[in-house]
Amino acid sequence: MFDDFAVFILTHGRADNVITYKTLQRAGYTGRVYIVIDNEDRQADRYYQNFGDKVIMFDKAAEAEKTDTGDNFTERNTVLFARNACFDIAEGL
């Protein structure tokens, strides 16, 4: 197995139903998995209960500040911020 490989599962608001994680387990995947959540997720405590140290939280507002979404809306309900945060997360790991 590669020692520099991991799966990032980007999720929000579904701490008890992370389907991708369940699918990887059923498929026999044994590599590293990280559950990436933002600090605006109301279920953050539940993620930590369910996945422990596999959870990585990023600051959604800070990521939004450095991301051009290509629109003029103020909502941050897009996976774009999590996807962009994953580059820094991967580098840090």
mmCIF file with all atom_site columns, C-alpha atoms in Angstrom:
data_model
loop_
_atom_site.group_PDB
_atom_site.id
_atom_site.type_symbol
_atom_site.label_atom_id
_atom_site.label_alt_id
_atom_site.label_comp_id
_atom_site.label_asym_id
_atom_site.label_entity_id
_atom_site.label_seq_id
_atom_site.pdbx_PDB_ins_code
_atom_site.Cartn_x
_atom_site.Cartn_y
_atom_site.Cartn_z
_atom_site.occupancy
_atom_site.B_iso_or_equiv
_atom_site.pdbx_formal_charge
_atom_site.auth_seq_id
_atom_site.auth_comp_id
_atom_site.auth_asym_id
_atom_site.auth_atom_id
_atom_site.pdbx_PDB_model_num
ATOM 1  C CA . MET A 1 1  ? 0.000   0.000  0.000  1.00 0.00 ? 1  MET A CA 1
ATOM 2  C CA . PHE A 1 2  ? 1.135   3.545  -0.692 1.00 0.00 ? 2  PHE A CA 1
ATOM 3  C CA . ASP A 1 3  ? 2.181   5.404  2.423  1.00 0.00 ? 3  ASP A CA 1
ATOM 4  C CA . ASP A 1 4  ? 1.313   8.782  0.936  1.00 0.00 ? 4  ASP A CA 1
ATOM 5  C CA . PHE A 1 5  ? -2.296  8.039  0.000  1.00 0.00 ? 5  PHE A CA 1
ATOM 6  C CA . ALA A 1 6  ? -5.548  8.763  1.792  1.00 0.00 ? 6  ALA A CA 1
ATOM 7  C CA . VAL A 1 7  ? -9.213  9.169  0.986  1.00 0.00 ? 7  VAL A CA 1
ATOM 8  C CA . PHE A 1 8  ? -10.910 12.444 1.913  1.00 0.00 ? 8  PHE A CA 1
ATOM 9  C CA . ILE A 1 9  ? -14.657 12.266 2.407  1.00 0.00 ? 9  ILE A CA 1
ATOM 10 C CA . LEU A 1 10 ? -16.181 15.733 2.294  1.00 0.00 ? 10 LEU A CA 1
ATOM 11 C CA . THR A 1 11 ? -19.376 15.884 4.291  1.00 0.00 ? 11 THR A CA 1
ATOM 12 C CA . HIS A 1 12 ? -21.764 18.234 6.032  1.00 0.00 ? 12 HIS A CA 1
ATOM 13 C CA . GLY A 1 13 ? -24.818 17.533 8.147  1.00 0.00 ? 13 GLY A CA 1
ATOM 14 C CA . ARG A 1 14 ? -24.884 13.740 7.864  1.00 0.00 ? 14 ARG A CA 1
ATOM 15 C CA . ALA A 1 15 ? -22.746 12.459 10.715 1.00 0.00 ? 15 ALA A CA 1
ATOM 16 C CA . ASP A 1 16 ? -24.797 9.278  11.070 1.00 0.00 ? 16 ASP A CA 1
ATOM 17 C CA . ASN A 1 17 ? -25.020 8.570  7.352  1.00 0.00 ? 17 ASN A CA 1
ATOM 18 C CA . VAL A 1 18 ? -21.633 8.942  5.655  1.00 0.00 ? 18 VAL A CA 1
ATOM 19 C CA . ILE A 1 19 ? -22.416 6.576  2.804  1.00 0.00 ? 19 ILE A CA 1
ATOM 20 C CA . THR A 1 20 ? -18.981 6.782  1.181  1.00 0.00 ? 20 THR A CA 1
ATOM 21 C CA . TYR A 1 21 ? -17.314 5.610  4.386  1.00 0.00 ? 21 TYR A CA 1
ATOM 22 C CA . LYS A 1 22 ? -19.697 2.651  4.665  1.00 0.00 ? 22 LYS A CA 1
ATOM 23 C CA . THR A 1 23 ? -19.122 1.776  1.008  1.00 0.00 ? 23 THR A CA 1
ATOM 24 C CA . LEU A 1 24 ? -15.339 1.794  1.434  1.00 0.00 ? 24 LEU A CA 1
ATOM 25 C CA . GLN A 1 25 ? -15.644 -0.523 4.443  1.00 0.00 ? 25 GLN A CA 1
ATOM 26 C CA . ARG A 1 26 ? -17.912 -2.926 2.555  1.00 0.00 ? 26 ARG A CA 1
ATOM 27 C CA . ALA A 1 27 ? -15.458 -2.939 -0.358 1.00 0.00 ? 27 ALA A CA 1
ATOM 28 C CA . GLY A 1 28 ? -12.631 -3.954 1.982  1.00 0.00 ? 28 GLY A CA 1
ATOM 29 C CA . TYR A 1 29 ? -10.661 -0.710 1.817  1.00 0.00 ? 29 TYR A CA 1
ATOM 30 C CA . THR A 1 30 ? -8.134  -0.616 4.670  1.00 0.00 ? 30 THR A CA 1
ATOM 31 C CA . GLY A 1 31 ? -6.215  2.563  3.866  1.00 0.00 ? 31 GLY A CA 1
ATOM 32 C CA . ARG A 1 32 ? -6.384  5.901  5.599  1.00 0.00 ? 32 ARG A CA 1
ATOM 33 C CA . VAL A 1 33 ? -9.682  7.758  5.497  1.00 0.00 ? 33 VAL A CA 1
ATOM 34 C CA . TYR A 1 34 ? -10.348 11.288 6.692  1.00 0.00 ? 34 TYR A CA 1
ATOM 35 C CA . ILE A 1 35 ? -13.763 12.826 7.212  1.00 0.00 ? 35 ILE A CA 1
ATOM 36 C CA . VAL A 1 36 ? -13.530 16.520 6.271  1.00 0.00 ? 36 VAL A CA 1
ATOM 37 C CA . ILE A 1 37 ? -16.080 18.813 7.887  1.00 0.00 ? 37 ILE A CA 1
ATOM 38 C CA . ASP A 1 38 ? -16.388 22.563 8.248  1.00 0.00 ? 38 ASP A CA 1
ATOM 39 C CA . ASN A 1 39 ? -16.629 24.478 11.504 1.00 0.00 ? 39 ASN A CA 1
ATOM 40 C CA . GLU A 1 40 ? -20.206 25.525 10.669 1.00 0.00 ? 40 GLU A CA 1
ATOM 41 C CA . ASP A 1 41 ? -21.538 21.962 10.756 1.00 0.00 ? 41 ASP A CA 1
ATOM 42 C CA . ARG A 1 42 ? -23.952 21.596 13.677 1.00 0.00 ? 42 ARG A CA 1
ATOM 43 C CA . GLN A 1 43 ? -23.223 17.867 13.831 1.00 0.00 ? 43 GLN A CA 1
ATOM 44 C CA . ALA A 1 44 ? -19.480 18.289 14.461 1.00 0.00 ? 44 ALA A CA 1
ATOM 45 C CA . ASP A 1 45 ? -19.631 16.648 17.905 1.00 0.00 ? 45 ASP A CA 1
ATOM 46 C CA . ARG A 1 46 ? -21.429 13.670 16.427 1.00 0.00 ? 46 ARG A CA 1
ATOM 47 C CA . TYR A 1 47 ? -18.776 13.285 13.716 1.00 0.00 ? 47 TYR A CA 1
ATOM 48 C CA . TYR A 1 48 ? -16.092 13.168 16.400 1.00 0.00 ? 48 TYR A CA 1
ATOM 49 C CA . GLN A 1 49 ? -18.131 10.569 18.318 1.00 0.00 ? 49 GLN A CA 1
ATOM 50 C CA . ASN A 1 50 ? -18.548 8.427  15.208 1.00 0.00 ? 50 ASN A CA 1
ATOM 51 C CA . PHE A 1 51 ? -15.118 8.802  13.601 1.00 0.00 ? 51 PHE A CA 1
ATOM 52 C CA . GLY A 1 52 ? -12.731 10.097 16.262 1.00 0.00 ? 52 GLY A CA 1
ATOM 53 C CA . ASP A 1 53 ? -9.345  11.187 14.975 1.00 0.00 ? 53 ASP A CA 1
ATOM 54 C CA . LYS A 1 54 ? -10.395 10.571 11.363 1.00 0.00 ? 54 LYS A CA 1
ATOM 55 C CA . VAL A 1 55 ? -12.268 13.901 11.456 1.00 0.00 ? 55 VAL A CA 1
ATOM 56 C CA . ILE A 1 56 ? -10.529 16.998 10.151 1.00 0.00 ? 56 ILE A CA 1
ATOM 57 C CA . MET A 1 57 ? -12.289 20.329 10.540 1.00 0.00 ? 57 MET A CA 1
ATOM 58 C CA . PHE A 1 58 ? -11.515 23.404 8.464  1.00 0.00 ? 58 PHE A CA 1
ATOM 59 C CA . ASP A 1 59 ? -12.577 27.030 8.882  1.00 0.00 ? 59 ASP A CA 1
ATOM 60 C CA . LYS A 1 60 ? -15.237 27.593 6.249  1.00 0.00 ? 60 LYS A CA 1
ATOM 61 C CA . ALA A 1 61 ? -15.335 31.398 6.526  1.00 0.00 ? 61 ALA A CA 1
ATOM 62 C CA . ALA A 1 62 ? -11.547 31.619 6.190  1.00 0.00 ? 62 ALA A CA 1
ATOM 63 C CA . GLU A 1 63 ? -11.628 29.375 3.125  1.00 0.00 ? 63 GLU A CA 1
ATOM 64 C CA . ALA A 1 64 ? -14.453 31.473 1.642  1.00 0.00 ? 64 ALA A CA 1
ATOM 65 C CA . GLU A 1 65 ? -12.360 34.624 2.070  1.00 0.00 ? 65 GLU A CA 1
ATOM 66 C CA . LYS A 1 66 ? -9.661  33.285 -0.229 1.00 0.00 ? 66 LYS A CA 1
ATOM 67 C CA . THR A 1 67 ? -11.974 31.636 -2.773 1.00 0.00 ? 67 THR A CA 1
ATOM 68 C CA . ASP A 1 68 ? -13.602 33.291 -5.755 1.00 0.00 ? 68 ASP A CA 1
ATOM 69 C CA . THR A 1 69 ? -16.895 31.475 -6.183 1.00 0.00 ? 69 THR A CA 1
ATOM 70 C CA . GLY A 1 70 ? -17.696 33.274 -9.412 1.00 0.00 ? 70 GLY A CA 1
ATOM 71 C CA . ASP A 1 71 ? -20.961 34.683 -8.064 1.00 0.00 ? 71 ASP A CA 1
ATOM 72 C CA . ASN A 1 72 ? -22.182 37.430 -5.769 1.00 0.00 ? 72 ASN A CA 1
ATOM 73 C CA . PHE A 1 73 ? -24.181 35.336 -3.312 1.00 0.00 ? 73 PHE A CA 1
ATOM 74 C CA . THR A 1 74 ? -23.273 35.307 0.367  1.00 0.00 ? 74 THR A CA 1
ATOM 75 C CA . GLU A 1 75 ? -24.360 31.760 1.215  1.00 0.00 ? 75 GLU A CA 1
ATOM 76 C CA . ARG A 1 76 ? -21.556 29.280 1.746  1.00 0.00 ? 76 ARG A CA 1
ATOM 77 C CA . ASN A 1 77 ? -23.573 26.168 0.930  1.00 0.00 ? 77 ASN A CA 1
ATOM 78 C CA . THR A 1 78 ? -21.201 24.655 -1.591 1.00 0.00 ? 78 THR A CA 1
ATOM 79 C CA . VAL A 1 79 ? -18.616 21.890 -1.450 1.00 0.00 ? 79 VAL A CA 1
ATOM 80 C CA . LEU A 1 80 ? -16.122 24.196 -3.175 1.00 0.00 ? 80 LEU A CA 1
ATOM 81 C CA . PHE A 1 81 ? -14.631 25.400 0.114  1.00 0.00 ? 81 PHE A CA 1
ATOM 82 C CA . ALA A 1 82 ? -14.068 21.868 1.399  1.00 0.00 ? 82 ALA A CA 1
ATOM 83 C CA . ARG A 1 83 ? -12.504 20.808 -1.895 1.00 0.00 ? 83 ARG A CA 1
ATOM 84 C CA . ASN A 1 84 ? -10.116 23.739 -1.797 1.00 0.00 ? 84 ASN A CA 1
ATOM 85 C CA . ALA A 1 85 ? -9.300  23.150 1.878  1.00 0.00 ? 85 ALA A CA 1
ATOM 86 C CA . CYS A 1 86 ? -8.264  19.582 1.054  1.00 0.00 ? 86 CYS A CA 1
ATOM 87 C CA . PHE A 1 87 ? -5.121  20.789 -0.706 1.00 0.00 ? 87 PHE A CA 1
ATOM 88 C CA . ASP A 1 88 ? -3.856  22.368 2.524  1.00 0.00 ? 88 ASP A CA 1
ATOM 89 C CA . ILE A 1 89 ? -5.087  19.439 4.613  1.00 0.00 ? 89 ILE A CA 1
ATOM 90 C CA . ALA A 1 90 ? -3.241  16.927 2.419  1.00 0.00 ? 90 ALA A CA 1
ATOM 91 C CA . GLU A 1 91 ? -0.071  18.995 2.548  1.00 0.00 ? 91 GLU A CA 1
ATOM 92 C CA . GLY A 1 92 ? -0.295  19.142 6.339  1.00 0.00 ? 92 GLY A CA 1
ATOM 93 C CA . LEU A 1 93 ? -0.666  15.389 6.658  1.00 0.00 ? 93 LEU A CA 1
#
